[in-house]
Every structure is written in structure tokens, then in C-alpha cells.
CSV table of C-alpha atoms in Angstrom, one decimal:
chain,number,residue,atom,x,y,z
H,1,UNK,CA,-94.7,21.6,-0.3
H,2,UNK,CA,-91.0,21.7,-1.0
H,3,UNK,CA,-89.5,18.3,-1.8
H,4,UNK,CA,-86.5,16.7,-3.5
H,5,UNK,CA,-86.0,13.1,-4.4
H,6,UNK,CA,-83.1,11.3,-6.1
H,7,UNK,CA,-83.5,8.4,-8.5
H,8,UNK,CA,-81.2,6.2,-10.5
H,9,UNK,CA,-79.7,2.7,-10.6
H,10,UNK,CA,-78.7,1.1,-7.3
H,11,UNK,CA,-76.0,-1.0,-9.0
H,12,UNK,CA,-73.6,-0.1,-11.8
H,13,UNK,CA,-70.6,-2.0,-13.2
H,14,UNK,CA,-67.1,-0.6,-13.3
H,15,UNK,CA,-66.5,1.6,-16.3
H,16,UNK,CA,-70.2,2.3,-16.9
H,17,UNK,CA,-71.8,5.7,-16.8
H,18,UNK,CA,-74.0,6.7,-13.9
H,19,UNK,CA,-77.0,8.9,-14.5
H,20,UNK,CA,-78.9,10.3,-11.5
H,21,UNK,CA,-82.0,12.4,-11.5
H,22,UNK,CA,-83.2,14.8,-8.8
H,23,UNK,CA,-86.9,15.6,-9.1
H,24,UNK,CA,-88.0,18.6,-7.0
H,25,UNK,CA,-91.2,20.6,-6.3
H,26,UNK,CA,-92.2,23.7,-4.4
H,27,UNK,CA,-89.5,26.0,-5.8
H,28,UNK,CA,-87.8,27.1,-9.0
H,29,UNK,CA,-84.3,27.0,-10.3
H,30,UNK,CA,-85.0,30.0,-12.5
H,31,UNK,CA,-83.7,33.0,-10.5
H,32,UNK,CA,-84.6,31.5,-7.2
H,33,UNK,CA,-82.3,28.6,-6.1
H,34,UNK,CA,-79.5,26.5,-7.4
H,35,UNK,CA,-78.9,22.8,-7.1
H,36,UNK,CA,-76.0,20.7,-5.9
H,37,UNK,CA,-75.0,17.1,-5.9
H,38,UNK,CA,-73.1,15.8,-2.8
H,39,UNK,CA,-72.0,12.2,-2.1
H,40,UNK,CA,-71.1,10.2,1.0
H,41,UNK,CA,-69.3,6.9,0.9
H,42,UNK,CA,-70.4,4.4,3.5
H,43,UNK,CA,-69.2,5.5,6.9
H,44,UNK,CA,-67.3,8.5,5.5
H,45,UNK,CA,-67.7,12.2,5.2
H,46,UNK,CA,-69.7,14.3,2.7
H,47,UNK,CA,-68.1,15.4,-0.6
H,48,UNK,CA,-69.6,18.2,-2.8
H,49,UNK,CA,-69.6,17.2,-6.4
H,50,UNK,CA,-71.3,19.8,-8.6
H,51,UNK,CA,-73.5,22.9,-8.6
H,52,UNK,CA,-75.9,24.2,-11.3
H,53,UNK,CA,-77.0,27.8,-10.8
H,54,UNK,CA,-80.0,29.7,-12.2
H,55,UNK,CA,-77.9,31.2,-15.1
H,56,UNK,CA,-77.1,27.6,-16.1
H,57,UNK,CA,-73.5,28.1,-15.0
H,58,UNK,CA,-71.9,24.9,-13.8
H,59,UNK,CA,-69.3,24.2,-11.1
H,60,UNK,CA,-67.5,20.9,-10.5
H,61,UNK,CA,-65.1,19.6,-7.9
H,62,UNK,CA,-61.7,19.6,-9.6
H,63,UNK,CA,-60.8,16.0,-8.8
H,64,UNK,CA,-63.8,14.7,-10.8
H,65,UNK,CA,-64.4,17.5,-13.3
H,66,UNK,CA,-63.5,15.4,-16.3
H,67,UNK,CA,-66.1,12.7,-15.3
H,68,UNK,CA,-69.0,14.9,-14.2
H,69,UNK,CA,-71.8,16.7,-16.0
H,70,UNK,CA,-74.8,18.5,-14.5
H,71,UNK,CA,-77.8,19.7,-16.4
H,72,UNK,CA,-81.5,20.6,-15.8
H,73,UNK,CA,-84.8,20.0,-17.5
H,74,UNK,CA,-86.9,23.0,-16.3
H,75,UNK,CA,-90.1,21.7,-17.8
H,76,UNK,CA,-89.9,18.5,-15.6
H,77,UNK,CA,-88.4,20.2,-12.5
H,78,UNK,CA,-85.4,17.9,-12.7
H,79,UNK,CA,-81.6,18.1,-12.4
H,80,UNK,CA,-79.5,15.4,-13.8
H,81,UNK,CA,-76.0,14.3,-12.8
H,82,UNK,CA,-73.9,12.0,-15.0
H,83,UNK,CA,-70.6,10.5,-13.9
H,84,UNK,CA,-68.6,8.5,-16.4
H,85,UNK,CA,-66.1,5.6,-15.9
H,86,UNK,CA,-67.5,4.5,-12.6
H,87,UNK,CA,-65.2,2.7,-10.1
H,88,UNK,CA,-65.8,0.8,-6.9
H,89,UNK,CA,-64.5,3.8,-5.0
H,90,UNK,CA,-67.5,5.8,-6.3
H,91,UNK,CA,-69.8,3.6,-4.2
H,92,UNK,CA,-71.7,6.1,-2.1
H,93,UNK,CA,-75.0,7.6,-1.2
H,94,UNK,CA,-75.7,10.5,-3.6
H,95,UNK,CA,-77.7,13.5,-2.5
H,96,UNK,CA,-79.2,16.4,-4.3
H,97,UNK,CA,-79.4,19.5,-2.2
H,98,UNK,CA,-81.1,22.8,-2.8
H,99,UNK,CA,-78.5,25.6,-2.8
H,100,UNK,CA,-79.1,29.2,-2.0
H,101,UNK,CA,-76.7,30.5,-4.8
H,102,UNK,CA,-73.3,29.9,-6.4
H,103,UNK,CA,-71.8,32.5,-4.1
H,104,UNK,CA,-73.6,31.2,-1.0
H,105,UNK,CA,-73.3,27.5,-1.1
H,106,UNK,CA,-75.7,26.9,1.8
H,107,UNK,CA,-77.5,23.5,1.3
H,108,UNK,CA,-80.8,24.3,3.0
H,109,UNK,CA,-82.8,21.3,1.8
H,110,UNK,CA,-81.7,17.8,1.0
H,111,UNK,CA,-83.2,14.8,-0.8
H,112,UNK,CA,-83.2,11.4,1.1
H,113,UNK,CA,-80.3,10.2,-1.0
H,114,UNK,CA,-79.8,7.2,-3.2
H,115,UNK,CA,-77.2,4.5,-2.6
H,116,UNK,CA,-75.2,3.6,-5.6
H,117,UNK,CA,-73.0,0.5,-5.5
H,118,UNK,CA,-70.3,0.0,-8.1
H,119,UNK,CA,-69.5,-3.7,-8.5
H,120,UNK,CA,-69.0,-6.2,-11.3
Q,1,UNK,CA,-58.9,23.5,-1.5
Q,2,UNK,CA,-59.7,24.8,2.0
Q,3,UNK,CA,-59.4,22.0,4.5
Q,4,UNK,CA,-61.9,21.8,7.4
Q,5,UNK,CA,-60.8,20.0,10.6
Q,6,UNK,CA,-63.3,19.1,13.3
Q,7,UNK,CA,-62.7,18.0,16.8
Q,8,UNK,CA,-63.4,15.8,18.5
Q,9,UNK,CA,-64.1,13.0,16.0
Q,10,UNK,CA,-66.5,11.4,18.5
Q,11,UNK,CA,-68.0,12.5,21.7
Q,12,UNK,CA,-70.0,10.8,24.4
Q,13,UNK,CA,-72.1,13.0,26.7
Q,14,UNK,CA,-75.1,12.8,29.0
Q,15,UNK,CA,-78.6,14.2,28.7
Q,16,UNK,CA,-78.6,17.8,29.9
Q,17,UNK,CA,-74.9,18.3,29.2
Q,18,UNK,CA,-73.5,21.3,27.4
Q,19,UNK,CA,-71.6,20.0,24.3
Q,20,UNK,CA,-69.1,21.9,22.2
Q,21,UNK,CA,-67.8,20.9,18.8
Q,22,UNK,CA,-65.0,22.8,17.1
Q,23,UNK,CA,-64.2,23.3,13.4
Q,24,UNK,CA,-61.0,24.9,12.1
Q,25,UNK,CA,-60.4,26.1,8.5
Q,26,UNK,CA,-57.0,25.9,6.8
Q,27,UNK,CA,-57.4,29.6,5.9
Q,28,UNK,CA,-59.5,32.6,6.7
Q,29,UNK,CA,-63.1,31.9,5.6
Q,30,UNK,CA,-64.7,35.0,7.3
Q,31,UNK,CA,-68.1,33.7,8.5
Q,32,UNK,CA,-68.8,31.5,5.4
Q,33,UNK,CA,-69.4,28.5,7.6
Q,34,UNK,CA,-72.4,26.2,8.0
Q,35,UNK,CA,-73.2,23.3,10.3
Q,36,UNK,CA,-75.3,20.2,9.5
Q,37,UNK,CA,-76.8,17.5,11.6
Q,38,UNK,CA,-77.0,13.9,10.1
Q,39,UNK,CA,-79.1,11.4,12.1
Q,40,UNK,CA,-78.4,7.7,11.5
Q,41,UNK,CA,-79.7,6.6,8.1
Q,42,UNK,CA,-80.9,10.0,7.2
Q,43,UNK,CA,-79.8,12.9,5.0
Q,44,UNK,CA,-78.0,15.8,6.5
Q,45,UNK,CA,-80.1,18.9,7.5
Q,46,UNK,CA,-79.0,22.5,7.9
Q,47,UNK,CA,-78.6,23.7,11.5
Q,48,UNK,CA,-76.5,26.9,11.4
Q,49,UNK,CA,-75.6,29.1,8.4
Q,50,UNK,CA,-73.2,32.0,8.2
Q,51,UNK,CA,-71.5,30.7,11.4
Q,52,UNK,CA,-74.1,31.9,13.8
Q,53,UNK,CA,-77.6,32.0,12.2
Q,54,UNK,CA,-79.9,29.2,13.4
Q,55,UNK,CA,-82.0,27.8,10.5
Q,56,UNK,CA,-85.7,27.9,10.8
Q,57,UNK,CA,-87.2,25.2,13.0
Q,58,UNK,CA,-83.9,24.3,14.7
Q,59,UNK,CA,-84.2,24.2,18.5
Q,60,UNK,CA,-82.8,27.2,20.4
Q,61,UNK,CA,-80.4,24.9,22.3
Q,62,UNK,CA,-78.2,24.9,19.1
Q,63,UNK,CA,-75.9,27.9,18.6
Q,64,UNK,CA,-72.8,28.7,16.5
Q,65,UNK,CA,-70.0,31.2,16.8
Q,66,UNK,CA,-66.7,32.1,15.3
Q,67,UNK,CA,-65.1,33.8,12.4
Q,68,UNK,CA,-61.9,33.6,10.4
Q,69,UNK,CA,-60.5,30.1,11.0
Q,70,UNK,CA,-62.0,28.9,14.2
Q,71,UNK,CA,-65.7,28.0,14.8
Q,72,UNK,CA,-67.8,26.4,17.4
Q,73,UNK,CA,-71.1,24.5,17.5
Q,74,UNK,CA,-72.7,24.4,21.0
Q,75,UNK,CA,-75.6,22.4,22.2
Q,76,UNK,CA,-76.9,23.5,25.6
Q,77,UNK,CA,-78.8,20.9,27.5
Q,78,UNK,CA,-78.3,17.9,25.3
Q,79,UNK,CA,-81.4,15.8,24.4
Q,80,UNK,CA,-81.7,12.2,23.3
Q,81,UNK,CA,-82.8,13.2,19.8
Q,82,UNK,CA,-79.5,15.0,19.3
Q,83,UNK,CA,-77.7,11.7,18.7
Q,84,UNK,CA,-76.2,12.4,15.2
Q,85,UNK,CA,-73.1,13.2,13.3
Q,86,UNK,CA,-72.4,16.9,12.9
Q,87,UNK,CA,-70.5,18.4,10.0
Q,88,UNK,CA,-69.1,21.8,9.3
Q,89,UNK,CA,-68.9,23.1,5.8
Q,90,UNK,CA,-67.3,26.3,4.3
Q,91,UNK,CA,-68.4,28.2,1.2
Q,92,UNK,CA,-65.7,30.8,1.1
Q,93,UNK,CA,-64.5,29.5,-2.3
Q,94,UNK,CA,-65.0,26.6,-4.7
Q,95,UNK,CA,-65.1,23.8,-3.9
Q,96,UNK,CA,-67.2,24.0,-0.7
Q,97,UNK,CA,-65.7,21.4,1.6
Q,98,UNK,CA,-66.9,19.6,4.7
Q,99,UNK,CA,-65.2,18.6,7.9
Q,100,UNK,CA,-64.8,14.9,8.6
Q,101,UNK,CA,-67.7,14.9,11.1
Q,102,UNK,CA,-68.2,14.6,14.8
Q,103,UNK,CA,-70.2,11.6,16.0
Q,104,UNK,CA,-72.2,12.4,19.1
Q,105,UNK,CA,-73.3,9.6,21.4
Q,106,UNK,CA,-75.3,9.7,24.6
């Protein structure tokens, strides 16, 4: 069965670093699929953040590139996103999404999402 | 970045209606265009990829068309379970970007 699930803190303080984990099953990131992180502020549209492909190449949205880092733990079937210097405008639901490839950014399977609120 | 503009932003229709949502790219994206459905409180799900290919398990009343800069999502014979927000997304270059969404109400 193919599944993805995001986990991480529901509340972070401004200036803190956010660490989110995507745990997946039923497929592989080694030569088969890639993984992306996408976020959605409450009531707003979707924003792609980062992609990790099977060669361990990493792609980031330019506006957040200095704050983002994406990595994987193949042995645990996990992909981790870190975002530094969190701000209230980063309050959003964060999704991990299976991605066909770095040249075909088709998000064919999504996790349920995790809501992160940034507040002191 | 390539900008994606959807219209309308919201739409009210009746069961059985034919519904059309449009998406315009700020530059030529060939057919590198996907459509997603997001039901209230849920994660998005893939409907259409490569502008016109219906994803597995998606009802046949959903179809997509277009190329270049202008694209269309069509729902023939609208059903109550189609209440959702629909997003287009390009992948012609990095970053992949989404439209602002079209909220469909019945």
C-alpha cells in the first residue's frame, strides 16, 4: 500500500527552525520517484517549496532557498524538510507529495498535510 | 517564474451542469500542465496530467485540454461530490507554480 504522512510540531515560535518529516511506504526514492514539499497558508493557494530527486539533487523555490534544506533517510523511508528563521507568515499546512521526476513535476500522491502555526 | 492565472475564482453551478475552468500561463508551457482537486479539509489529488491525461481512478466526466498558454478543465454532468477547489500547475521549468484556485460550489 502506497502511503505518505507528514509529522512535526504544530506550533513553533518566530525565529525558530522547523523540522518536518515525511514517512512513506510502498515505493522507493532510489531510481523510482522523487519527493516534494508544498505548503498552503490558510485559505490561500498552494506553493511548491522543494524537491529531492533520486540522484540526491535538490531544488528549492528561489524566494526561500536560503532558509530551506531537504534531505532523505533511505533506511527509514523518510524525507526531511528544515526551514530556518520561521515567521508568522510561514503559518500553513505543509504537504509532502510524491513526484514523478525532477523534469516531470507531477505530484501524483499527497500526504494528508500537517498544520504549522508560527506564533510567540 | 511562470505565472498561472485561473478563471473564474469561484463558480456556482447545478448538478448535471457542464462546468469549464480555464488556466492561462504567462508564457508557453507546451502541455506541461496538471490539474488538482482539493476537497474541503483534504489534501489535493491529481486529476489531469500533461494537460489532457486523466489520472487513474478519476471519473470520466473530468477532461482537460489545451497547449501553449491556454488550458481548460471540463466537468461534464456535475455531481455533488465535485464540490472542491481546483488548481492548475505547470512544470515547464523550476519552480513549478500553481494557479490561485477555482472554488466550485453547487
